[in-house]
PDB file of C-alpha atoms in Angstrom:
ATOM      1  CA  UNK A 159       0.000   0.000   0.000  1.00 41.00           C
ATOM      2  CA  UNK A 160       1.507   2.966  -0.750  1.00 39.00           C
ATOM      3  CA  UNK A 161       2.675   5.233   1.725  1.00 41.00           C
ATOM      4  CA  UNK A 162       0.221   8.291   2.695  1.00 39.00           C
ATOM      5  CA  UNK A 163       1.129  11.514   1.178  1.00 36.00           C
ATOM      6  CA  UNK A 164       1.078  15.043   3.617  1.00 36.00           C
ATOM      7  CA  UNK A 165      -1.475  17.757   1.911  1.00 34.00           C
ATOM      8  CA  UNK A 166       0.705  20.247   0.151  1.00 32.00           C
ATOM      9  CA  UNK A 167       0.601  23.968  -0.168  1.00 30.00           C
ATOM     10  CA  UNK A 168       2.667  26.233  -1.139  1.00 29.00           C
ATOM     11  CA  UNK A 169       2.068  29.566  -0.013  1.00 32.00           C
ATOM     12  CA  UNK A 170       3.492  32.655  -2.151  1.00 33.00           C
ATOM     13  CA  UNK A 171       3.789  33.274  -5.658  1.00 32.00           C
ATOM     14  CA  UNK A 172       4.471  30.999  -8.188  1.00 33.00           C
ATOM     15  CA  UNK A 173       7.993  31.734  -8.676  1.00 30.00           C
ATOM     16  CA  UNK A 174       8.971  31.359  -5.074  1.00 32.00           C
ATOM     17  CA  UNK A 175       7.138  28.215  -5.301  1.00 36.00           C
ATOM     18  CA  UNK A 176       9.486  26.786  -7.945  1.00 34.00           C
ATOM     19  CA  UNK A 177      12.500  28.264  -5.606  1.00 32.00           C
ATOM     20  CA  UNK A 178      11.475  26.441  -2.954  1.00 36.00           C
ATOM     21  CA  UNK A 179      10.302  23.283  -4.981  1.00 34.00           C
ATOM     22  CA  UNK A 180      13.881  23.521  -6.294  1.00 31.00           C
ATOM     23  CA  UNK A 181      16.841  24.817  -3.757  1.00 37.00           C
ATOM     24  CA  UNK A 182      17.620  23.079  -0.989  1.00 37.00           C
ATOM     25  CA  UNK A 183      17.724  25.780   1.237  1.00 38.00           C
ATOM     26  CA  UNK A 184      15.333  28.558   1.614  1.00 39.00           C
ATOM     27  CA  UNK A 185      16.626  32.327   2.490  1.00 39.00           C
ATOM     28  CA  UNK A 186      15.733  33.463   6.270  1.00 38.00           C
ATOM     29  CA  UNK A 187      13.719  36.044   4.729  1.00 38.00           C
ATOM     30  CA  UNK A 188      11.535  33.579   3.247  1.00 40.00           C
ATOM     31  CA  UNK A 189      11.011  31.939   6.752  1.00 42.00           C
ATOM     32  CA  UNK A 190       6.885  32.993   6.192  1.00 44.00           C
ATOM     33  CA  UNK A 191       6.883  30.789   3.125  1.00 60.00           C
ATOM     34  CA  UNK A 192       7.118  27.494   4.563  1.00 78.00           C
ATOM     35  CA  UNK A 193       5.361  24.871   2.362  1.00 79.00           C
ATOM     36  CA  UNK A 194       2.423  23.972   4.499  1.00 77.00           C
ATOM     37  CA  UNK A 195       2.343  20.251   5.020  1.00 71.00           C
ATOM     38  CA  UNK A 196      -0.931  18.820   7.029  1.00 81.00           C
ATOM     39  CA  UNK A 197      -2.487  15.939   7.724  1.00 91.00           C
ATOM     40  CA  UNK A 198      -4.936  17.401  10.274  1.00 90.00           C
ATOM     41  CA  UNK A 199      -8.445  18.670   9.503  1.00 89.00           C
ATOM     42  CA  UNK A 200      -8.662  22.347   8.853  1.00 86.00           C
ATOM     43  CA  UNK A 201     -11.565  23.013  10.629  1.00 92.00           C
ATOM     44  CA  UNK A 202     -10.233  24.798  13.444  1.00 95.00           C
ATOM     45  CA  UNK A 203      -8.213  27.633  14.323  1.00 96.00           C
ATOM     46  CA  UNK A 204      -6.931  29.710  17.276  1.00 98.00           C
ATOM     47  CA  UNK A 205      -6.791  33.156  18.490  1.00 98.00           C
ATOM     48  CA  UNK A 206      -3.920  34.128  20.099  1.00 98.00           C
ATOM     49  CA  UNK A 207      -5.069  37.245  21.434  1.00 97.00           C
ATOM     50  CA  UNK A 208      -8.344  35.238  23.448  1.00 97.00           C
ATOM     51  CA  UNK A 209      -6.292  32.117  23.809  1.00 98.00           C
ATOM     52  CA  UNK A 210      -9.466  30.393  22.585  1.00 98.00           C
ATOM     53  CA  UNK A 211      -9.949  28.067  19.179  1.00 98.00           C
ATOM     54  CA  UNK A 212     -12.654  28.746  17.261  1.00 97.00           C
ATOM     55  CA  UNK A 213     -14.344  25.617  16.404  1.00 96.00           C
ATOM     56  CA  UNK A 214     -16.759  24.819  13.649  1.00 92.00           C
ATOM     57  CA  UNK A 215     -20.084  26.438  14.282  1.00 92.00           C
ATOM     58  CA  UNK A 216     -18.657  29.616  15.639  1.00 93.00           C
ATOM     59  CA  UNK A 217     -18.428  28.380  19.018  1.00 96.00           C
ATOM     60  CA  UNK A 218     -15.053  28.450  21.253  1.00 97.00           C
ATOM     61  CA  UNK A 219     -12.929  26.444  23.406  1.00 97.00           C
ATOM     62  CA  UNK A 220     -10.075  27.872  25.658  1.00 98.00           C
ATOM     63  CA  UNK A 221      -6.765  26.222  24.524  1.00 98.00           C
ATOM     64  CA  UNK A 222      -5.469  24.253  27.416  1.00 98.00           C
ATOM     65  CA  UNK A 223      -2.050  22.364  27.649  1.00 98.00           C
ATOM     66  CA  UNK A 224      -2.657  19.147  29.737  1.00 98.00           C
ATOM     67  CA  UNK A 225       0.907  17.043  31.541  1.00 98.00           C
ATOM     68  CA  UNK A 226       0.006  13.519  32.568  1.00 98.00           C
ATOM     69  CA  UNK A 227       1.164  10.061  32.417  1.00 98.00           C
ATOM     70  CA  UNK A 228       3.901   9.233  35.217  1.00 98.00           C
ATOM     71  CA  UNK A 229       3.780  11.887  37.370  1.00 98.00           C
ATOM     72  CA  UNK A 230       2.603  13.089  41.286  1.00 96.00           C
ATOM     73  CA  UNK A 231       1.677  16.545  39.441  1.00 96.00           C
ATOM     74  CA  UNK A 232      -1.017  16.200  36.604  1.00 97.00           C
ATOM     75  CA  UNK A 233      -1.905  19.608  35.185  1.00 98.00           C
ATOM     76  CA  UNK A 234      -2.830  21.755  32.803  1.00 98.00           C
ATOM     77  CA  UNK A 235      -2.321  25.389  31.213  1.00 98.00           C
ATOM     78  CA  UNK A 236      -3.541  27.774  29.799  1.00 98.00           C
ATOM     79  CA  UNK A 237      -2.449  30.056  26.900  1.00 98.00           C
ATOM     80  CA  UNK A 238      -1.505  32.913  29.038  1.00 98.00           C
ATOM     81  CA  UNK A 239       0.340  30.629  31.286  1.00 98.00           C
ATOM     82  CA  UNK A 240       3.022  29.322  28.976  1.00 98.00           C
ATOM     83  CA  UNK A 241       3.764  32.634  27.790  1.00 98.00           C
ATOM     84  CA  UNK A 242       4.629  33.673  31.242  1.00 98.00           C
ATOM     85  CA  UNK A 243       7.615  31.009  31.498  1.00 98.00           C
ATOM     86  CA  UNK A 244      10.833  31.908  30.900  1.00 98.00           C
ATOM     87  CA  UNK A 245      11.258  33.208  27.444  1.00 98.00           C
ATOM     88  CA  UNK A 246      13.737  32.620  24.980  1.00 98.00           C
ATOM     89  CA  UNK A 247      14.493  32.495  21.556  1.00 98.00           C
ATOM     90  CA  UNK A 248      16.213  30.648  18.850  1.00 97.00           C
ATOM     91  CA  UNK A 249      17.261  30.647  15.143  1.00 96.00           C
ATOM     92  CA  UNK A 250      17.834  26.958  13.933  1.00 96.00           C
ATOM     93  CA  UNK A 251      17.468  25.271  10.872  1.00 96.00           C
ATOM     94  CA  UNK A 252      14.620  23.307   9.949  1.00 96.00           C
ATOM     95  CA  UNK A 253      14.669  19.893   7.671  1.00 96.00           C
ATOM     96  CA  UNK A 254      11.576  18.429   5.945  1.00 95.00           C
ATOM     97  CA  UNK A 255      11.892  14.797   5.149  1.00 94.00           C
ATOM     98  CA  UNK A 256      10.800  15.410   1.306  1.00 92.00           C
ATOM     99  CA  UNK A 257      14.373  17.178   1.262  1.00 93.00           C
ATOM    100  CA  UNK A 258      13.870  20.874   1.148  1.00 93.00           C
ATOM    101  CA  UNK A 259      15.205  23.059   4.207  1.00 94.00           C
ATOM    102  CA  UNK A 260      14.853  26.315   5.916  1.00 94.00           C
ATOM    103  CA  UNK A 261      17.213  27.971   7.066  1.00 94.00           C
ATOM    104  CA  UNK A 262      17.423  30.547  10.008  1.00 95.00           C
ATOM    105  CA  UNK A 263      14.148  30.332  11.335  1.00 96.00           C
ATOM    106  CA  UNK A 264      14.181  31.954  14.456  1.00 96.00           C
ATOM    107  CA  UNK A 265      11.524  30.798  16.920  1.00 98.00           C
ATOM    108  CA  UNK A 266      10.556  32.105  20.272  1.00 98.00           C
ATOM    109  CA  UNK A 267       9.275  29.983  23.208  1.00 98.00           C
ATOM    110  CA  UNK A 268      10.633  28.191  26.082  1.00 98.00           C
ATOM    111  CA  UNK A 269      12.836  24.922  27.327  1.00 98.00           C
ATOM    112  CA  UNK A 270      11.419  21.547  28.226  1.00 98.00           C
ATOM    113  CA  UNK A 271      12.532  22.250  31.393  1.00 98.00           C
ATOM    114  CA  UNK A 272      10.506  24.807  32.422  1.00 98.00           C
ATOM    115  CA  UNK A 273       7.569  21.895  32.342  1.00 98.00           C
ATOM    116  CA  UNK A 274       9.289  19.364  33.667  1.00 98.00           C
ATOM    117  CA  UNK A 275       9.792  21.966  36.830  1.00 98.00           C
ATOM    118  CA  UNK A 276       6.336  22.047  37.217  1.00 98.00           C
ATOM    119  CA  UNK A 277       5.323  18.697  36.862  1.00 98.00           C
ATOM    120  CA  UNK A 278       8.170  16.647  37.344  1.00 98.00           C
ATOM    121  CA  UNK A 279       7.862  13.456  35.808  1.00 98.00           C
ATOM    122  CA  UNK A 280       8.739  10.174  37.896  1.00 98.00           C
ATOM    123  CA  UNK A 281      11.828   7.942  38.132  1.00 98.00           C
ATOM    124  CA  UNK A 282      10.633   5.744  35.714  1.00 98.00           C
ATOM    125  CA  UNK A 283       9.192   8.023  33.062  1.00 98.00           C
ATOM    126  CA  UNK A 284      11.618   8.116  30.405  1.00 98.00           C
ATOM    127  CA  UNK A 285       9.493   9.312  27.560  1.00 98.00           C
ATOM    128  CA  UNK A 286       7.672  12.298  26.668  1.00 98.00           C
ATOM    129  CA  UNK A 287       4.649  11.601  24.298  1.00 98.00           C
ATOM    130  CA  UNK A 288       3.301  14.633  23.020  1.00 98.00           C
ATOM    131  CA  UNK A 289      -0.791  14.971  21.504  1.00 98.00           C
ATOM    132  CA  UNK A 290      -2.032  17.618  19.069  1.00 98.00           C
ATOM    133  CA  UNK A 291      -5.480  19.445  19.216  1.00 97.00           C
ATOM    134  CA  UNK A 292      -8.138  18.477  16.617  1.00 92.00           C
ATOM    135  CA  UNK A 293      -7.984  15.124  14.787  1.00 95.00           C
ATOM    136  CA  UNK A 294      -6.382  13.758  10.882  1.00 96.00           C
ATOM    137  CA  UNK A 295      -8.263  12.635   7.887  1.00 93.00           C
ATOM    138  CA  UNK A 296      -7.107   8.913   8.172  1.00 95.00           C
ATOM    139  CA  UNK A 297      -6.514   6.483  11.185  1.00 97.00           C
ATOM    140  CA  UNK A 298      -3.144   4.845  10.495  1.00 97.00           C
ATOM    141  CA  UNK A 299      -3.558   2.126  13.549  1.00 94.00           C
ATOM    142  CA  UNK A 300      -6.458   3.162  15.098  1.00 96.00           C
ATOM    143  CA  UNK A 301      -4.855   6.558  15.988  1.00 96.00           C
ATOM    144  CA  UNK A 302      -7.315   9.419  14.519  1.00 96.00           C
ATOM    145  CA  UNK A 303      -4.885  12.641  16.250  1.00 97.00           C
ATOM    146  CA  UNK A 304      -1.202  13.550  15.566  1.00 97.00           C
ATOM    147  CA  UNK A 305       1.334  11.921  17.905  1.00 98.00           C
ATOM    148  CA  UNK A 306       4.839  11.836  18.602  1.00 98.00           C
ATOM    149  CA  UNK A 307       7.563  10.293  21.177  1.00 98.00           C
ATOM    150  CA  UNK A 308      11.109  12.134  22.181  1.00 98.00           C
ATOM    151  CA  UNK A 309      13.412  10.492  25.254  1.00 98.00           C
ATOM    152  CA  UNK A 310      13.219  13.132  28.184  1.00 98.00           C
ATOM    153  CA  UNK A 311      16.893  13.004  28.326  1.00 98.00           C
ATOM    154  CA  UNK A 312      16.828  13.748  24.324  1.00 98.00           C
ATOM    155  CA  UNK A 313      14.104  17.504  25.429  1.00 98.00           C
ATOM    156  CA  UNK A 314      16.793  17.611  28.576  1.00 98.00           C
ATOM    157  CA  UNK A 315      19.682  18.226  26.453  1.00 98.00           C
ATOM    158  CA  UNK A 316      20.656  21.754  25.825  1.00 97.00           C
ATOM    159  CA  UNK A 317      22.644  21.079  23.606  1.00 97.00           C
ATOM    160  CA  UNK A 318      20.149  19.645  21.062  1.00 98.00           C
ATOM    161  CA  UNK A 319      18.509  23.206  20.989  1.00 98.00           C
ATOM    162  CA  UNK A 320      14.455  21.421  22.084  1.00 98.00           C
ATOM    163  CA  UNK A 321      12.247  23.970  21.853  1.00 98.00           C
ATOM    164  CA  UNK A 322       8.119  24.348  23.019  1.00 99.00           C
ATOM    165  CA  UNK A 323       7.603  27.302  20.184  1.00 98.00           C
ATOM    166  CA  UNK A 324       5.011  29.928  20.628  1.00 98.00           C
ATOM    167  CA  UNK A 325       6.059  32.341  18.172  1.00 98.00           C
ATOM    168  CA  UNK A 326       8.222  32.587  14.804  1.00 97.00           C
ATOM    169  CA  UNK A 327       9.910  35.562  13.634  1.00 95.00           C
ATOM    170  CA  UNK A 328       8.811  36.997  16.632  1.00 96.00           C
ATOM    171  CA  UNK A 329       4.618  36.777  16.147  1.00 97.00           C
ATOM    172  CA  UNK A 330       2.235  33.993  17.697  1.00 98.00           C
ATOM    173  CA  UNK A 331       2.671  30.951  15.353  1.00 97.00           C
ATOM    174  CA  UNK A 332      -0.214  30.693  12.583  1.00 95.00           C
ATOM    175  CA  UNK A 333      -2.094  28.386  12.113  1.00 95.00           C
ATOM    176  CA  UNK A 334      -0.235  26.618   9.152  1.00 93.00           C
ATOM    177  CA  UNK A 335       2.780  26.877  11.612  1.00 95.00           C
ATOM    178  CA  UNK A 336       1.178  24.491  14.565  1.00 96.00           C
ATOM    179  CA  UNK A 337      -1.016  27.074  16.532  1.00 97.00           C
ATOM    180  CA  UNK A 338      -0.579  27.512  19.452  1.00 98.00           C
ATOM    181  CA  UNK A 339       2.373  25.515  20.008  1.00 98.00           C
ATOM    182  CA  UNK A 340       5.243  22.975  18.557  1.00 98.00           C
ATOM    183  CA  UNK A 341       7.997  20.983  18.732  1.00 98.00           C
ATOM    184  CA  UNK A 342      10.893  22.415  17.060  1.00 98.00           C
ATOM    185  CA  UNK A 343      13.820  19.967  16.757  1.00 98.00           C
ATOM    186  CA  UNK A 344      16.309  21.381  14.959  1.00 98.00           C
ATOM    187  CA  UNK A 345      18.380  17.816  14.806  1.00 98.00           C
ATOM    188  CA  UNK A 346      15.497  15.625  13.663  1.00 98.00           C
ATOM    189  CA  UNK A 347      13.389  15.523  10.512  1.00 98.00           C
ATOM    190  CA  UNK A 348      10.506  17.861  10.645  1.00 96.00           C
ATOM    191  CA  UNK A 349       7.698  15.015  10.823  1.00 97.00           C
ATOM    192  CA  UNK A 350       8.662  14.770  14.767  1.00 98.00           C
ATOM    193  CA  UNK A 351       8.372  18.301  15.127  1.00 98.00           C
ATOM    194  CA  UNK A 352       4.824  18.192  16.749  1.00 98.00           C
ATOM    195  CA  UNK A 353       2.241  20.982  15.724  1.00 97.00           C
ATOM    196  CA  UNK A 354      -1.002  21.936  17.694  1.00 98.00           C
ATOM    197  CA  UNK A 355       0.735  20.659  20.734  1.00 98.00           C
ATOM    198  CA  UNK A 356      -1.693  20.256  23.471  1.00 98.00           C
ATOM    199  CA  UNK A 357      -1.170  17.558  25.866  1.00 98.00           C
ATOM    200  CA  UNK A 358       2.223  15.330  27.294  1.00 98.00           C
ATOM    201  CA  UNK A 359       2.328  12.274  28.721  1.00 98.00           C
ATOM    202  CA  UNK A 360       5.165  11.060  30.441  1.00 98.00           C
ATOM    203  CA  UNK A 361       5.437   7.094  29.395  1.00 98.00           C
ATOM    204  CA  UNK A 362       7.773   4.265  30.198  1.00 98.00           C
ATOM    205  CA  UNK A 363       8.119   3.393  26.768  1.00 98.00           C
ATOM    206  CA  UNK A 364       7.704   5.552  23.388  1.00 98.00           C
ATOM    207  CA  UNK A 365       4.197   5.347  20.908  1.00 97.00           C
ATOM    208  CA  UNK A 366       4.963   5.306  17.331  1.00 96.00           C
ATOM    209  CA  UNK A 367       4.043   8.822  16.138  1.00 97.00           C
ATOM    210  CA  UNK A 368       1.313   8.852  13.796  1.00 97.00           C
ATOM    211  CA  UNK A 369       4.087   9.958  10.823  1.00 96.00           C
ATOM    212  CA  UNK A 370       5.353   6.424  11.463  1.00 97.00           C
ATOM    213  CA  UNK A 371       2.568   4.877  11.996  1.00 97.00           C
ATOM    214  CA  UNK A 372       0.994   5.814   8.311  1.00 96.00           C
ATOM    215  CA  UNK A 373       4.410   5.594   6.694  1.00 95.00           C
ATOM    216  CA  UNK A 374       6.503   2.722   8.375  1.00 96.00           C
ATOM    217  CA  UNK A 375       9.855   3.412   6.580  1.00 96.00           C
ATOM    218  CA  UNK A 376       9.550   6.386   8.811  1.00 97.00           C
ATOM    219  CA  UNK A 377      11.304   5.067  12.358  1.00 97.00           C
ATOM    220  CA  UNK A 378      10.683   6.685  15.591  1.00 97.00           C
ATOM    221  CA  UNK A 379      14.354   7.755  15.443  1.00 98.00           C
ATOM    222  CA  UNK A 380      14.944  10.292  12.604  1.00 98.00           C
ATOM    223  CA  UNK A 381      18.020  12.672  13.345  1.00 98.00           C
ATOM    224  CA  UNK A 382      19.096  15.047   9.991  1.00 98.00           C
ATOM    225  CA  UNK A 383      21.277  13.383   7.545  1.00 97.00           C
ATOM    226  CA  UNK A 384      24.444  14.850   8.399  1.00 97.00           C
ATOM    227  CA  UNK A 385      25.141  16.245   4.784  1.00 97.00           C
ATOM    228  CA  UNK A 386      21.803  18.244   5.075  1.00 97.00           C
ATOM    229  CA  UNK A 387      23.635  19.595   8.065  1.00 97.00           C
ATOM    230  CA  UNK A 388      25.096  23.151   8.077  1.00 96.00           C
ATOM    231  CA  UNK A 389      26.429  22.246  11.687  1.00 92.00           C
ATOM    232  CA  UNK A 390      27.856  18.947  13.236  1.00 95.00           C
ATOM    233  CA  UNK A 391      25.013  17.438  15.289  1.00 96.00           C
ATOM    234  CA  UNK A 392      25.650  16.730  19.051  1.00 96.00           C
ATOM    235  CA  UNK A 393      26.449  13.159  19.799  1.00 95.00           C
ATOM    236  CA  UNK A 394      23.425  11.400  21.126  1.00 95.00           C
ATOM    237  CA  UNK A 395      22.373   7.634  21.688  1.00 94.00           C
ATOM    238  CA  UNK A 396      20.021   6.330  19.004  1.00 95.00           C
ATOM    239  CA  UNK A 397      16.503   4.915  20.299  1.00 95.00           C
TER     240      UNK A 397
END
């Protein structure tokens, strides 16, 4: 069966199109003109300013970010609450696994850390398995939301640059860009990096992400090739 394709758009005029169908890399100016890849339904969106999505119908639901899973501390956040962690920001590259690249996208959110802080996860939680909002057009497995696994140690590294992103290029993420928050992992393939983000559960073991799940030759583990690289990646153990 063949493998299932992400929705593609590509936002911008046609020439930049065939720029970014073409070049490897894509300026930092163009940082706006991601291609748009989706397998979720569009029929949702979210409002920074209210912290509220706006749901088909025209009625509203208050985003809320839920930790569970293996830990004394189950909670959840709000909107207005994440912003008020620590705040920092990035500018790391970004690798699709059809091949094209951004470069010098500079994000703005905060560590890992700053959850686990708040709800520390137990001894033997060693994953972090993170849930987007809303729900996809197919069910590879059973699983009808987006889905993906990272080691704790892996989100606990600083020096893999792990970031819970809130903003890019220094506005509230859009919708095509995983509103209200994402995953951004510089070092791995962009079909880990998590959009919608709304829950964590700390786990014993990983889940299969639903990327892998719908297209097996996907694994779990996919760090950057290192020739798509523009920096050495930090050593890390493979899972």
């Amino acid at each position: 069966m063949a493998a299932l394709r992400r929705r593609t758009v590509l936002m911008g005029t046609g020439i930049l199109g065939a720029v970014a169908a073409f070049s490897p890399w894509l300026p930092a100016m163009a940082a706006p003109l991601f291609p748009t890849r989706t397998v979720d339904r569009d029929d949702y969106s979210f409002d920074p300013k209210t912290g509220h999505f706006l749901m088909p119908g025209g009625t509203t639901v208050p985003y809320s970010f839920r930790i569970s899973g293996l830990t004394s501390k189950a909670i959840s956040l709000g909107y207005d609450e994440l912003q008020a962690l620590p705040q920092v920001e990035q500018t790391s590259d970004f690798h699709c696994v059809e091949g094209w690249s951004v470069n010098d996208a500079t994000w703005g959110g905060f560590r890992f850390a700053e959850l686990t802080r708040l709800a520390p996860p137990a001894p033997e939680a060693k994953w972090a398995v993170f849930h987007s909002f809303g729900t996809t057009r197919s069910t590879p497995g059973g699983l009808d939301h987006y889905v993906e696994s990272f080691p704790l140690s892996d989100l606990l590294d600083s020096k893999l640059d792990y970031l819970m992103a809130l903003q890019l290029a220094g506005k509230p993420l859009s919708h095509d860009r995983g509103a209200p928050m994402r995953v951004v992992c510089p070092y791995d393939l962009a079909y880990k990096s998590i959009k919608f983000v709304t829950g964590l559960t700390y786990a014993r073991t990983p889940q299969d992400g639903w990327w892998t799940r719908a297209n097996p030759i996907y694994p779990l583990y996919a760090p950057v090739p290192s020739h798509r690289l523009r920096n050495a990646a930090p050593k890390r153990r493979p899972y």
